[in-house]
Amino acid sequence: MDDKISTRIMGHKVELLDRKILNLQGIKDVHSFNEDTVILETEMGLLTIHGEDLHINNLNVEKSNLNITGKIVSFAYSENVDIRSKGGSFLGKMFR
């Protein structure tokens, strides 16, 4: 059972430093972003990040890593909802 827990923890990781730097692992897709809100699809469901002056600095699709800077106000998970039916993801729109 411990193996299952450690595998799951390695699949998705959130690291918040001083509410200014957010490092994420286990990112599947970036659905939308602006200076106030970033919506991501992660291994654990949709993650919505709210803040001020948010910037996506490093996105590594191959390693599923993402770095966001700015003032992080909150972040919350929700169940995977088929957001693609509502217009598609940011990356999908970018490569059309």
PDB file of N, CA and C in Angstrom:
ATOM      1  N   MET A   1       0.815  -1.193   0.000  1.00  0.00           N
ATOM      2  CA  MET A   1       0.000   0.000   0.000  1.00  0.00           C
ATOM      3  C   MET A   1       0.864   1.263   0.000  1.00  0.00           C
ATOM      4  N   ASP A   2       2.009   1.217   0.663  1.00  0.00           N
ATOM      5  CA  ASP A   2       2.904   2.374   0.686  1.00  0.00           C
ATOM      6  C   ASP A   2       3.406   2.728  -0.702  1.00  0.00           C
ATOM      7  N   ASP A   3       3.600   1.707  -1.559  1.00  0.00           N
ATOM      8  CA  ASP A   3       4.047   1.963  -2.926  1.00  0.00           C
ATOM      9  C   ASP A   3       3.026   2.772  -3.695  1.00  0.00           C
ATOM     10  N   LYS A   4       1.751   2.486  -3.506  1.00  0.00           N
ATOM     11  CA  LYS A   4       0.696   3.221  -4.195  1.00  0.00           C
ATOM     12  C   LYS A   4       0.672   4.675  -3.756  1.00  0.00           C
ATOM     13  N   ILE A   5       0.869   4.919  -2.478  1.00  0.00           N
ATOM     14  CA  ILE A   5       0.863   6.287  -1.962  1.00  0.00           C
ATOM     15  C   ILE A   5       2.055   7.065  -2.507  1.00  0.00           C
ATOM     16  N   SER A   6       3.249   6.479  -2.485  1.00  0.00           N
ATOM     17  CA  SER A   6       4.427   7.199  -2.972  1.00  0.00           C
ATOM     18  C   SER A   6       4.344   7.450  -4.467  1.00  0.00           C
ATOM     19  N   THR A   7       3.764   6.519  -5.234  1.00  0.00           N
ATOM     20  CA  THR A   7       3.588   6.735  -6.667  1.00  0.00           C
ATOM     21  C   THR A   7       2.643   7.895  -6.916  1.00  0.00           C
ATOM     22  N   ARG A   8       1.582   7.958  -6.164  1.00  0.00           N
ATOM     23  CA  ARG A   8       0.601   9.028  -6.328  1.00  0.00           C
ATOM     24  C   ARG A   8       1.208  10.376  -5.968  1.00  0.00           C
ATOM     25  N   ILE A   9       1.994  10.434  -4.908  1.00  0.00           N
ATOM     26  CA  ILE A   9       2.611  11.694  -4.504  1.00  0.00           C
ATOM     27  C   ILE A   9       3.593  12.165  -5.572  1.00  0.00           C
ATOM     28  N   MET A  10       4.334  11.246  -6.176  1.00  0.00           N
ATOM     29  CA  MET A  10       5.284  11.628  -7.213  1.00  0.00           C
ATOM     30  C   MET A  10       4.567  12.081  -8.478  1.00  0.00           C
ATOM     31  N   GLY A  11       3.306  11.682  -8.694  1.00  0.00           N
ATOM     32  CA  GLY A  11       2.569  12.047  -9.888  1.00  0.00           C
ATOM     33  C   GLY A  11       2.127  13.495  -9.902  1.00  0.00           C
ATOM     34  N   HIS A  12       1.875  14.072  -8.738  1.00  0.00           N
ATOM     35  CA  HIS A  12       1.420  15.460  -8.671  1.00  0.00           C
ATOM     36  C   HIS A  12       2.015  16.103  -7.428  1.00  0.00           C
ATOM     37  N   LYS A  13       2.610  17.262  -7.627  1.00  0.00           N
ATOM     38  CA  LYS A  13       3.267  17.949  -6.516  1.00  0.00           C
ATOM     39  C   LYS A  13       3.026  19.438  -6.647  1.00  0.00           C
ATOM     40  N   VAL A  14       2.740  20.084  -5.512  1.00  0.00           N
ATOM     41  CA  VAL A  14       2.538  21.532  -5.454  1.00  0.00           C
ATOM     42  C   VAL A  14       3.512  22.089  -4.431  1.00  0.00           C
ATOM     43  N   GLU A  15       4.293  23.091  -4.850  1.00  0.00           N
ATOM     44  CA  GLU A  15       5.239  23.744  -3.951  1.00  0.00           C
ATOM     45  C   GLU A  15       5.010  25.248  -4.036  1.00  0.00           C
ATOM     46  N   LEU A  16       4.631  25.847  -2.918  1.00  0.00           N
ATOM     47  CA  LEU A  16       4.372  27.283  -2.856  1.00  0.00           C
ATOM     48  C   LEU A  16       5.427  27.939  -1.970  1.00  0.00           C
ATOM     49  N   LEU A  17       6.139  28.923  -2.534  1.00  0.00           N
ATOM     50  CA  LEU A  17       7.190  29.623  -1.804  1.00  0.00           C
ATOM     51  C   LEU A  17       6.792  31.077  -1.589  1.00  0.00           C
ATOM     52  N   ASP A  18       6.605  31.467  -0.339  1.00  0.00           N
ATOM     53  CA  ASP A  18       6.311  32.853   0.038  1.00  0.00           C
ATOM     54  C   ASP A  18       5.118  33.462  -0.704  1.00  0.00           C
ATOM     55  N   ARG A  19       4.182  32.643  -1.120  1.00  0.00           N
ATOM     56  CA  ARG A  19       3.005  33.091  -1.872  1.00  0.00           C
ATOM     57  C   ARG A  19       3.379  33.868  -3.137  1.00  0.00           C
ATOM     58  N   LYS A  20       4.603  33.671  -3.630  1.00  0.00           N
ATOM     59  CA  LYS A  20       5.071  34.383  -4.824  1.00  0.00           C
ATOM     60  C   LYS A  20       5.484  33.440  -5.940  1.00  0.00           C
ATOM     61  N   ILE A  21       5.908  32.246  -5.606  1.00  0.00           N
ATOM     62  CA  ILE A  21       6.383  31.275  -6.598  1.00  0.00           C
ATOM     63  C   ILE A  21       5.640  29.965  -6.379  1.00  0.00           C
ATOM     64  N   LEU A  22       4.999  29.478  -7.430  1.00  0.00           N
ATOM     65  CA  LEU A  22       4.260  28.219  -7.362  1.00  0.00           C
ATOM     66  C   LEU A  22       4.865  27.262  -8.380  1.00  0.00           C
ATOM     67  N   ASN A  23       5.452  26.174  -7.885  1.00  0.00           N
ATOM     68  CA  ASN A  23       6.015  25.137  -8.741  1.00  0.00           C
ATOM     69  C   ASN A  23       5.081  23.941  -8.715  1.00  0.00           C
ATOM     70  N   LEU A  24       4.732  23.425  -9.888  1.00  0.00           N
ATOM     71  CA  LEU A  24       3.784  22.328  -9.997  1.00  0.00           C
ATOM     72  C   LEU A  24       4.362  21.205 -10.831  1.00  0.00           C
ATOM     73  N   GLN A  25       4.069  19.975 -10.447  1.00  0.00           N
ATOM     74  CA  GLN A  25       4.397  18.797 -11.237  1.00  0.00           C
ATOM     75  C   GLN A  25       3.118  18.007 -11.449  1.00  0.00           C
ATOM     76  N   GLY A  26       3.044  17.280 -12.537  1.00  0.00           N
ATOM     77  CA  GLY A  26       1.860  16.488 -12.833  1.00  0.00           C
ATOM     78  C   GLY A  26       0.805  17.281 -13.574  1.00  0.00           C
ATOM     79  N   ILE A  27       1.235  18.251 -14.372  1.00  0.00           N
ATOM     80  CA  ILE A  27       0.319  19.087 -15.139  1.00  0.00           C
ATOM     81  C   ILE A  27       0.054  18.418 -16.482  1.00  0.00           C
ATOM     82  N   LYS A  28      -1.223  18.244 -16.796  1.00  0.00           N
ATOM     83  CA  LYS A  28      -1.598  17.644 -18.077  1.00  0.00           C
ATOM     84  C   LYS A  28      -1.855  18.696 -19.148  1.00  0.00           C
ATOM     85  N   ASP A  29      -2.472  19.816 -18.758  1.00  0.00           N
ATOM     86  CA  ASP A  29      -2.855  20.817 -19.750  1.00  0.00           C
ATOM     87  C   ASP A  29      -3.117  22.150 -19.065  1.00  0.00           C
ATOM     88  N   VAL A  30      -2.915  23.237 -19.798  1.00  0.00           N
ATOM     89  CA  VAL A  30      -3.269  24.577 -19.340  1.00  0.00           C
ATOM     90  C   VAL A  30      -4.537  24.953 -20.088  1.00  0.00           C
ATOM     91  N   HIS A  31      -5.653  25.088 -19.368  1.00  0.00           N
ATOM     92  CA  HIS A  31      -6.927  25.393 -20.010  1.00  0.00           C
ATOM     93  C   HIS A  31      -7.078  26.876 -20.297  1.00  0.00           C
ATOM     94  N   SER A  32      -6.702  27.725 -19.351  1.00  0.00           N
ATOM     95  CA  SER A  32      -6.761  29.168 -19.584  1.00  0.00           C
ATOM     96  C   SER A  32      -5.881  29.871 -18.555  1.00  0.00           C
ATOM     97  N   PHE A  33      -5.480  31.079 -18.915  1.00  0.00           N
ATOM     98  CA  PHE A  33      -4.727  31.874 -17.948  1.00  0.00           C
ATOM     99  C   PHE A  33      -4.814  33.344 -18.312  1.00  0.00           C
ATOM    100  N   ASN A  34      -4.750  34.177 -17.293  1.00  0.00           N
ATOM    101  CA  ASN A  34      -4.587  35.615 -17.429  1.00  0.00           C
ATOM    102  C   ASN A  34      -3.876  36.087 -16.168  1.00  0.00           C
ATOM    103  N   GLU A  35      -3.800  37.363 -15.937  1.00  0.00           N
ATOM    104  CA  GLU A  35      -3.047  37.875 -14.786  1.00  0.00           C
ATOM    105  C   GLU A  35      -3.713  37.577 -13.445  1.00  0.00           C
ATOM    106  N   ASP A  36      -5.002  37.203 -13.465  1.00  0.00           N
ATOM    107  CA  ASP A  36      -5.733  36.961 -12.225  1.00  0.00           C
ATOM    108  C   ASP A  36      -6.057  35.499 -11.961  1.00  0.00           C
ATOM    109  N   THR A  37      -6.150  34.671 -13.014  1.00  0.00           N
ATOM    110  CA  THR A  37      -6.599  33.288 -12.857  1.00  0.00           C
ATOM    111  C   THR A  37      -5.871  32.369 -13.830  1.00  0.00           C
ATOM    112  N   VAL A  38      -5.478  31.204 -13.316  1.00  0.00           N
ATOM    113  CA  VAL A  38      -4.899  30.156 -14.151  1.00  0.00           C
ATOM    114  C   VAL A  38      -5.692  28.883 -13.873  1.00  0.00           C
ATOM    115  N   ILE A  39      -6.157  28.218 -14.927  1.00  0.00           N
ATOM    116  CA  ILE A  39      -6.900  26.966 -14.788  1.00  0.00           C
ATOM    117  C   ILE A  39      -6.091  25.872 -15.461  1.00  0.00           C
ATOM    118  N   LEU A  40      -5.750  24.844 -14.673  1.00  0.00           N
ATOM    119  CA  LEU A  40      -4.902  23.754 -15.134  1.00  0.00           C
ATOM    120  C   LEU A  40      -5.603  22.420 -14.965  1.00  0.00           C
ATOM    121  N   GLU A  41      -5.274  21.479 -15.831  1.00  0.00           N
ATOM    122  CA  GLU A  41      -5.696  20.097 -15.634  1.00  0.00           C
ATOM    123  C   GLU A  41      -4.494  19.358 -15.072  1.00  0.00           C
ATOM    124  N   THR A  42      -4.663  18.754 -13.896  1.00  0.00           N
ATOM    125  CA  THR A  42      -3.570  18.048 -13.234  1.00  0.00           C
ATOM    126  C   THR A  42      -3.924  16.571 -13.125  1.00  0.00           C
ATOM    127  N   GLU A  43      -3.000  15.805 -12.606  1.00  0.00           N
ATOM    128  CA  GLU A  43      -3.230  14.384 -12.347  1.00  0.00           C
ATOM    129  C   GLU A  43      -4.347  14.185 -11.324  1.00  0.00           C
ATOM    130  N   MET A  44      -4.622  15.190 -10.506  1.00  0.00           N
ATOM    131  CA  MET A  44      -5.596  15.078  -9.425  1.00  0.00           C
ATOM    132  C   MET A  44      -6.883  15.850  -9.684  1.00  0.00           C
ATOM    133  N   GLY A  45      -7.092  16.353 -10.886  1.00  0.00           N
ATOM    134  CA  GLY A  45      -8.299  17.111 -11.221  1.00  0.00           C
ATOM    135  C   GLY A  45      -7.943  18.515 -11.677  1.00  0.00           C
ATOM    136  N   LEU A  46      -8.967  19.318 -11.895  1.00  0.00           N
ATOM    137  CA  LEU A  46      -8.750  20.704 -12.303  1.00  0.00           C
ATOM    138  C   LEU A  46      -8.249  21.521 -11.122  1.00  0.00           C
ATOM    139  N   LEU A  47      -7.285  22.384 -11.394  1.00  0.00           N
ATOM    140  CA  LEU A  47      -6.722  23.255 -10.368  1.00  0.00           C
ATOM    141  C   LEU A  47      -6.889  24.688 -10.835  1.00  0.00           C
ATOM    142  N   THR A  48      -7.590  25.488 -10.032  1.00  0.00           N
ATOM    143  CA  THR A  48      -7.793  26.903 -10.336  1.00  0.00           C
ATOM    144  C   THR A  48      -6.958  27.727  -9.365  1.00  0.00           C
ATOM    145  N   ILE A  49      -6.121  28.588  -9.928  1.00  0.00           N
ATOM    146  CA  ILE A  49      -5.230  29.428  -9.129  1.00  0.00           C
ATOM    147  C   ILE A  49      -5.669  30.870  -9.308  1.00  0.00           C
ATOM    148  N   HIS A  50      -5.910  31.558  -8.198  1.00  0.00           N
ATOM    149  CA  HIS A  50      -6.286  32.970  -8.225  1.00  0.00           C
ATOM    150  C   HIS A  50      -5.142  33.782  -7.630  1.00  0.00           C
ATOM    151  N   GLY A  51      -4.931  34.961  -8.196  1.00  0.00           N
ATOM    152  CA  GLY A  51      -3.875  35.811  -7.684  1.00  0.00           C
ATOM    153  C   GLY A  51      -3.842  37.143  -8.401  1.00  0.00           C
ATOM    154  N   GLU A  52      -2.719  37.804  -8.275  1.00  0.00           N
ATOM    155  CA  GLU A  52      -2.506  39.098  -8.905  1.00  0.00           C
ATOM    156  C   GLU A  52      -1.187  39.060  -9.654  1.00  0.00           C
ATOM    157  N   ASP A  53      -1.183  39.622 -10.859  1.00  0.00           N
ATOM    158  CA  ASP A  53       0.019  39.710 -11.675  1.00  0.00           C
ATOM    159  C   ASP A  53       0.666  38.333 -11.884  1.00  0.00           C
ATOM    160  N   LEU A  54      -0.162  37.330 -12.192  1.00  0.00           N
ATOM    161  CA  LEU A  54       0.324  35.970 -12.391  1.00  0.00           C
ATOM    162  C   LEU A  54       1.002  35.826 -13.751  1.00  0.00           C
ATOM    163  N   HIS A  55       2.120  35.113 -13.758  1.00  0.00           N
ATOM    164  CA  HIS A  55       2.864  34.861 -14.991  1.00  0.00           C
ATOM    165  C   HIS A  55       3.279  33.392 -15.035  1.00  0.00           C
ATOM    166  N   ILE A  56       3.072  32.753 -16.180  1.00  0.00           N
ATOM    167  CA  ILE A  56       3.582  31.405 -16.393  1.00  0.00           C
ATOM    168  C   ILE A  56       4.983  31.558 -16.957  1.00  0.00           C
ATOM    169  N   ASN A  57       5.973  31.076 -16.203  1.00  0.00           N
ATOM    170  CA  ASN A  57       7.366  31.245 -16.603  1.00  0.00           C
ATOM    171  C   ASN A  57       7.917  30.027 -17.316  1.00  0.00           C
ATOM    172  N   ASN A  58       7.807  28.893 -16.711  1.00  0.00           N
ATOM    173  CA  ASN A  58       8.360  27.678 -17.291  1.00  0.00           C
ATOM    174  C   ASN A  58       7.273  26.630 -17.425  1.00  0.00           C
ATOM    175  N   LEU A  59       7.011  26.224 -18.645  1.00  0.00           N
ATOM    176  CA  LEU A  59       6.073  25.138 -18.910  1.00  0.00           C
ATOM    177  C   LEU A  59       6.833  24.078 -19.675  1.00  0.00           C
ATOM    178  N   ASN A  60       7.010  22.917 -19.055  1.00  0.00           N
ATOM    179  CA  ASN A  60       7.682  21.798 -19.697  1.00  0.00           C
ATOM    180  C   ASN A  60       6.662  20.685 -19.859  1.00  0.00           C
ATOM    181  N   VAL A  61       6.115  20.554 -21.061  1.00  0.00           N
ATOM    182  CA  VAL A  61       5.054  19.585 -21.321  1.00  0.00           C
ATOM    183  C   VAL A  61       5.568  18.160 -21.181  1.00  0.00           C
ATOM    184  N   GLU A  62       6.800  17.913 -21.613  1.00  0.00           N
ATOM    185  CA  GLU A  62       7.359  16.563 -21.543  1.00  0.00           C
ATOM    186  C   GLU A  62       7.500  16.083 -20.105  1.00  0.00           C
ATOM    187  N   LYS A  63       7.911  16.972 -19.205  1.00  0.00           N
ATOM    188  CA  LYS A  63       8.091  16.599 -17.800  1.00  0.00           C
ATOM    189  C   LYS A  63       6.878  16.947 -16.943  1.00  0.00           C
ATOM    190  N   SER A  64       5.865  17.574 -17.527  1.00  0.00           N
ATOM    191  CA  SER A  64       4.633  17.977 -16.828  1.00  0.00           C
ATOM    192  C   SER A  64       4.895  18.970 -15.710  1.00  0.00           C
ATOM    193  N   ASN A  65       5.872  19.851 -15.879  1.00  0.00           N
ATOM    194  CA  ASN A  65       6.220  20.852 -14.869  1.00  0.00           C
ATOM    195  C   ASN A  65       5.738  22.229 -15.288  1.00  0.00           C
ATOM    196  N   LEU A  66       5.403  23.048 -14.289  1.00  0.00           N
ATOM    197  CA  LEU A  66       4.951  24.409 -14.539  1.00  0.00           C
ATOM    198  C   LEU A  66       5.399  25.293 -13.394  1.00  0.00           C
ATOM    199  N   ASN A  67       5.799  26.523 -13.707  1.00  0.00           N
ATOM    200  CA  ASN A  67       6.199  27.503 -12.705  1.00  0.00           C
ATOM    201  C   ASN A  67       5.376  28.765 -12.919  1.00  0.00           C
ATOM    202  N   ILE A  68       4.742  29.239 -11.854  1.00  0.00           N
ATOM    203  CA  ILE A  68       3.933  30.451 -11.902  1.00  0.00           C
ATOM    204  C   ILE A  68       4.472  31.414 -10.852  1.00  0.00           C
ATOM    205  N   THR A  69       4.624  32.699 -11.238  1.00  0.00           N
ATOM    206  CA  THR A  69       5.022  33.717 -10.279  1.00  0.00           C
ATOM    207  C   THR A  69       3.951  34.799 -10.228  1.00  0.00           C
ATOM    208  N   GLY A  70       3.959  35.556  -9.157  1.00  0.00           N
ATOM    209  CA  GLY A  70       2.987  36.602  -8.904  1.00  0.00           C
ATOM    210  C   GLY A  70       2.528  36.485  -7.464  1.00  0.00           C
ATOM    211  N   LYS A  71       1.477  37.179  -7.107  1.00  0.00           N
ATOM    212  CA  LYS A  71       0.929  37.063  -5.759  1.00  0.00           C
ATOM    213  C   LYS A  71      -0.168  36.000  -5.790  1.00  0.00           C
ATOM    214  N   ILE A  72       0.091  34.861  -5.159  1.00  0.00           N
ATOM    215  CA  ILE A  72      -0.862  33.755  -5.124  1.00  0.00           C
ATOM    216  C   ILE A  72      -1.847  34.028  -3.988  1.00  0.00           C
ATOM    217  N   VAL A  73      -3.124  34.179  -4.325  1.00  0.00           N
ATOM    218  CA  VAL A  73      -4.163  34.446  -3.334  1.00  0.00           C
ATOM    219  C   VAL A  73      -4.794  33.136  -2.872  1.00  0.00           C
ATOM    220  N   SER A  74      -5.102  32.245  -3.824  1.00  0.00           N
ATOM    221  CA  SER A  74      -5.704  30.958  -3.468  1.00  0.00           C
ATOM    222  C   SER A  74      -5.545  29.975  -4.610  1.00  0.00           C
ATOM    223  N   PHE A  75      -5.672  28.703  -4.279  1.00  0.00           N
ATOM    224  CA  PHE A  75      -5.789  27.687  -5.314  1.00  0.00           C
ATOM    225  C   PHE A  75      -6.687  26.582  -4.784  1.00  0.00           C
ATOM    226  N   ALA A  76      -7.496  26.027  -5.693  1.00  0.00           N
ATOM    227  CA  ALA A  76      -8.478  25.021  -5.293  1.00  0.00           C
ATOM    228  C   ALA A  76      -8.637  23.991  -6.396  1.00  0.00           C
ATOM    229  N   TYR A  77      -8.896  22.762  -5.968  1.00  0.00           N
ATOM    230  CA  TYR A  77      -9.131  21.667  -6.895  1.00  0.00           C
ATOM    231  C   TYR A  77     -10.620  21.472  -7.097  1.00  0.00           C
ATOM    232  N   SER A  78     -10.968  20.986  -8.274  1.00  0.00           N
ATOM    233  CA  SER A  78     -12.338  20.548  -8.542  1.00  0.00           C
ATOM    234  C   SER A  78     -12.239  19.279  -9.370  1.00  0.00           C
ATOM    235  N   GLU A  79     -13.337  18.561  -9.461  1.00  0.00           N
ATOM    236  CA  GLU A  79     -13.346  17.328 -10.231  1.00  0.00           C
ATOM    237  C   GLU A  79     -13.101  17.639 -11.695  1.00  0.00           C
ATOM    238  N   ASN A  80     -12.564  16.673 -12.419  1.00  0.00           N
ATOM    239  CA  ASN A  80     -12.356  16.849 -13.854  1.00  0.00           C
ATOM    240  C   ASN A  80     -13.695  17.045 -14.537  1.00  0.00           C
ATOM    241  N   VAL A  81     -13.865  18.190 -15.129  1.00  0.00           N
ATOM    242  CA  VAL A  81     -15.058  18.513 -15.902  1.00  0.00           C
ATOM    243  C   VAL A  81     -14.604  18.605 -17.341  1.00  0.00           C
ATOM    244  N   ASP A  82     -15.432  18.176 -18.269  1.00  0.00           N
ATOM    245  CA  ASP A  82     -15.021  18.205 -19.667  1.00  0.00           C
ATOM    246  C   ASP A  82     -15.010  19.646 -20.149  1.00  0.00           C
ATOM    247  N   ILE A  83     -13.947  20.362 -19.805  1.00  0.00           N
ATOM    248  CA  ILE A  83     -13.814  21.768 -20.165  1.00  0.00           C
ATOM    249  C   ILE A  83     -13.569  21.929 -21.663  1.00  0.00           C
ATOM    250  N   ARG A  84     -13.095  20.886 -22.320  1.00  0.00           N
ATOM    251  CA  ARG A  84     -12.825  20.955 -23.754  1.00  0.00           C
ATOM    252  C   ARG A  84     -14.096  21.217 -24.546  1.00  0.00           C
ATOM    253  N   SER A  85     -15.218  20.740 -24.039  1.00  0.00           N
ATOM    254  CA  SER A  85     -16.473  20.966 -24.745  1.00  0.00           C
ATOM    255  C   SER A  85     -16.923  22.415 -24.639  1.00  0.00           C
ATOM    256  N   LYS A  86     -16.260  23.181 -23.765  1.00  0.00           N
ATOM    257  CA  LYS A  86     -16.608  24.586 -23.583  1.00  0.00           C
ATOM    258  C   LYS A  86     -15.617  25.507 -24.276  1.00  0.00           C
ATOM    259  N   GLY A  87     -14.910  25.017 -25.277  1.00  0.00           N
ATOM    260  CA  GLY A  87     -14.024  25.906 -26.020  1.00  0.00           C
ATOM    261  C   GLY A  87     -12.606  25.419 -26.164  1.00  0.00           C
ATOM    262  N   GLY A  88     -12.214  24.399 -25.431  1.00  0.00           N
ATOM    263  CA  GLY A  88     -10.882  23.841 -25.605  1.00  0.00           C
ATOM    264  C   GLY A  88      -9.855  24.467 -24.697  1.00  0.00           C
ATOM    265  N   SER A  89      -8.691  23.870 -24.715  1.00  0.00           N
ATOM    266  CA  SER A  89      -7.615  24.331 -23.849  1.00  0.00           C
ATOM    267  C   SER A  89      -6.801  25.420 -24.528  1.00  0.00           C
ATOM    268  N   PHE A  90      -5.983  26.070 -23.740  1.00  0.00           N
ATOM    269  CA  PHE A  90      -5.091  27.103 -24.257  1.00  0.00           C
ATOM    270  C   PHE A  90      -4.129  26.519 -25.281  1.00  0.00           C
ATOM    271  N   LEU A  91      -3.505  25.388 -24.929  1.00  0.00           N
ATOM    272  CA  LEU A  91      -2.536  24.783 -25.848  1.00  0.00           C
ATOM    273  C   LEU A  91      -3.228  24.303 -27.121  1.00  0.00           C
ATOM    274  N   GLY A  92      -4.448  23.763 -26.993  1.00  0.00           N
ATOM    275  CA  GLY A  92      -5.189  23.322 -28.166  1.00  0.00           C
ATOM    276  C   GLY A  92      -5.513  24.467 -29.112  1.00  0.00           C
ATOM    277  N   LYS A  93      -5.876  25.616 -28.553  1.00  0.00           N
ATOM    278  CA  LYS A  93      -6.171  26.802 -29.372  1.00  0.00           C
ATOM    279  C   LYS A  93      -4.905  27.331 -30.035  1.00  0.00           C
ATOM    280  N   MET A  94      -3.792  27.236 -29.325  1.00  0.00           N
ATOM    281  CA  MET A  94      -2.543  27.769 -29.822  1.00  0.00           C
ATOM    282  C   MET A  94      -2.036  26.996 -31.032  1.00  0.00           C
ATOM    283  N   PHE A  95      -2.287  25.690 -31.067  1.00  0.00           N
ATOM    284  CA  PHE A  95      -1.763  24.862 -32.149  1.00  0.00           C
ATOM    285  C   PHE A  95      -2.785  24.480 -33.193  1.00  0.00           C
ATOM    286  N   ARG A  96      -3.903  25.198 -33.277  1.00  0.00           N
ATOM    287  CA  ARG A  96      -4.904  24.951 -34.325  1.00  0.00           C
ATOM    288  C   ARG A  96      -4.459  25.468 -35.643  1.00  0.00           C
TER     289      ARG A  96
END
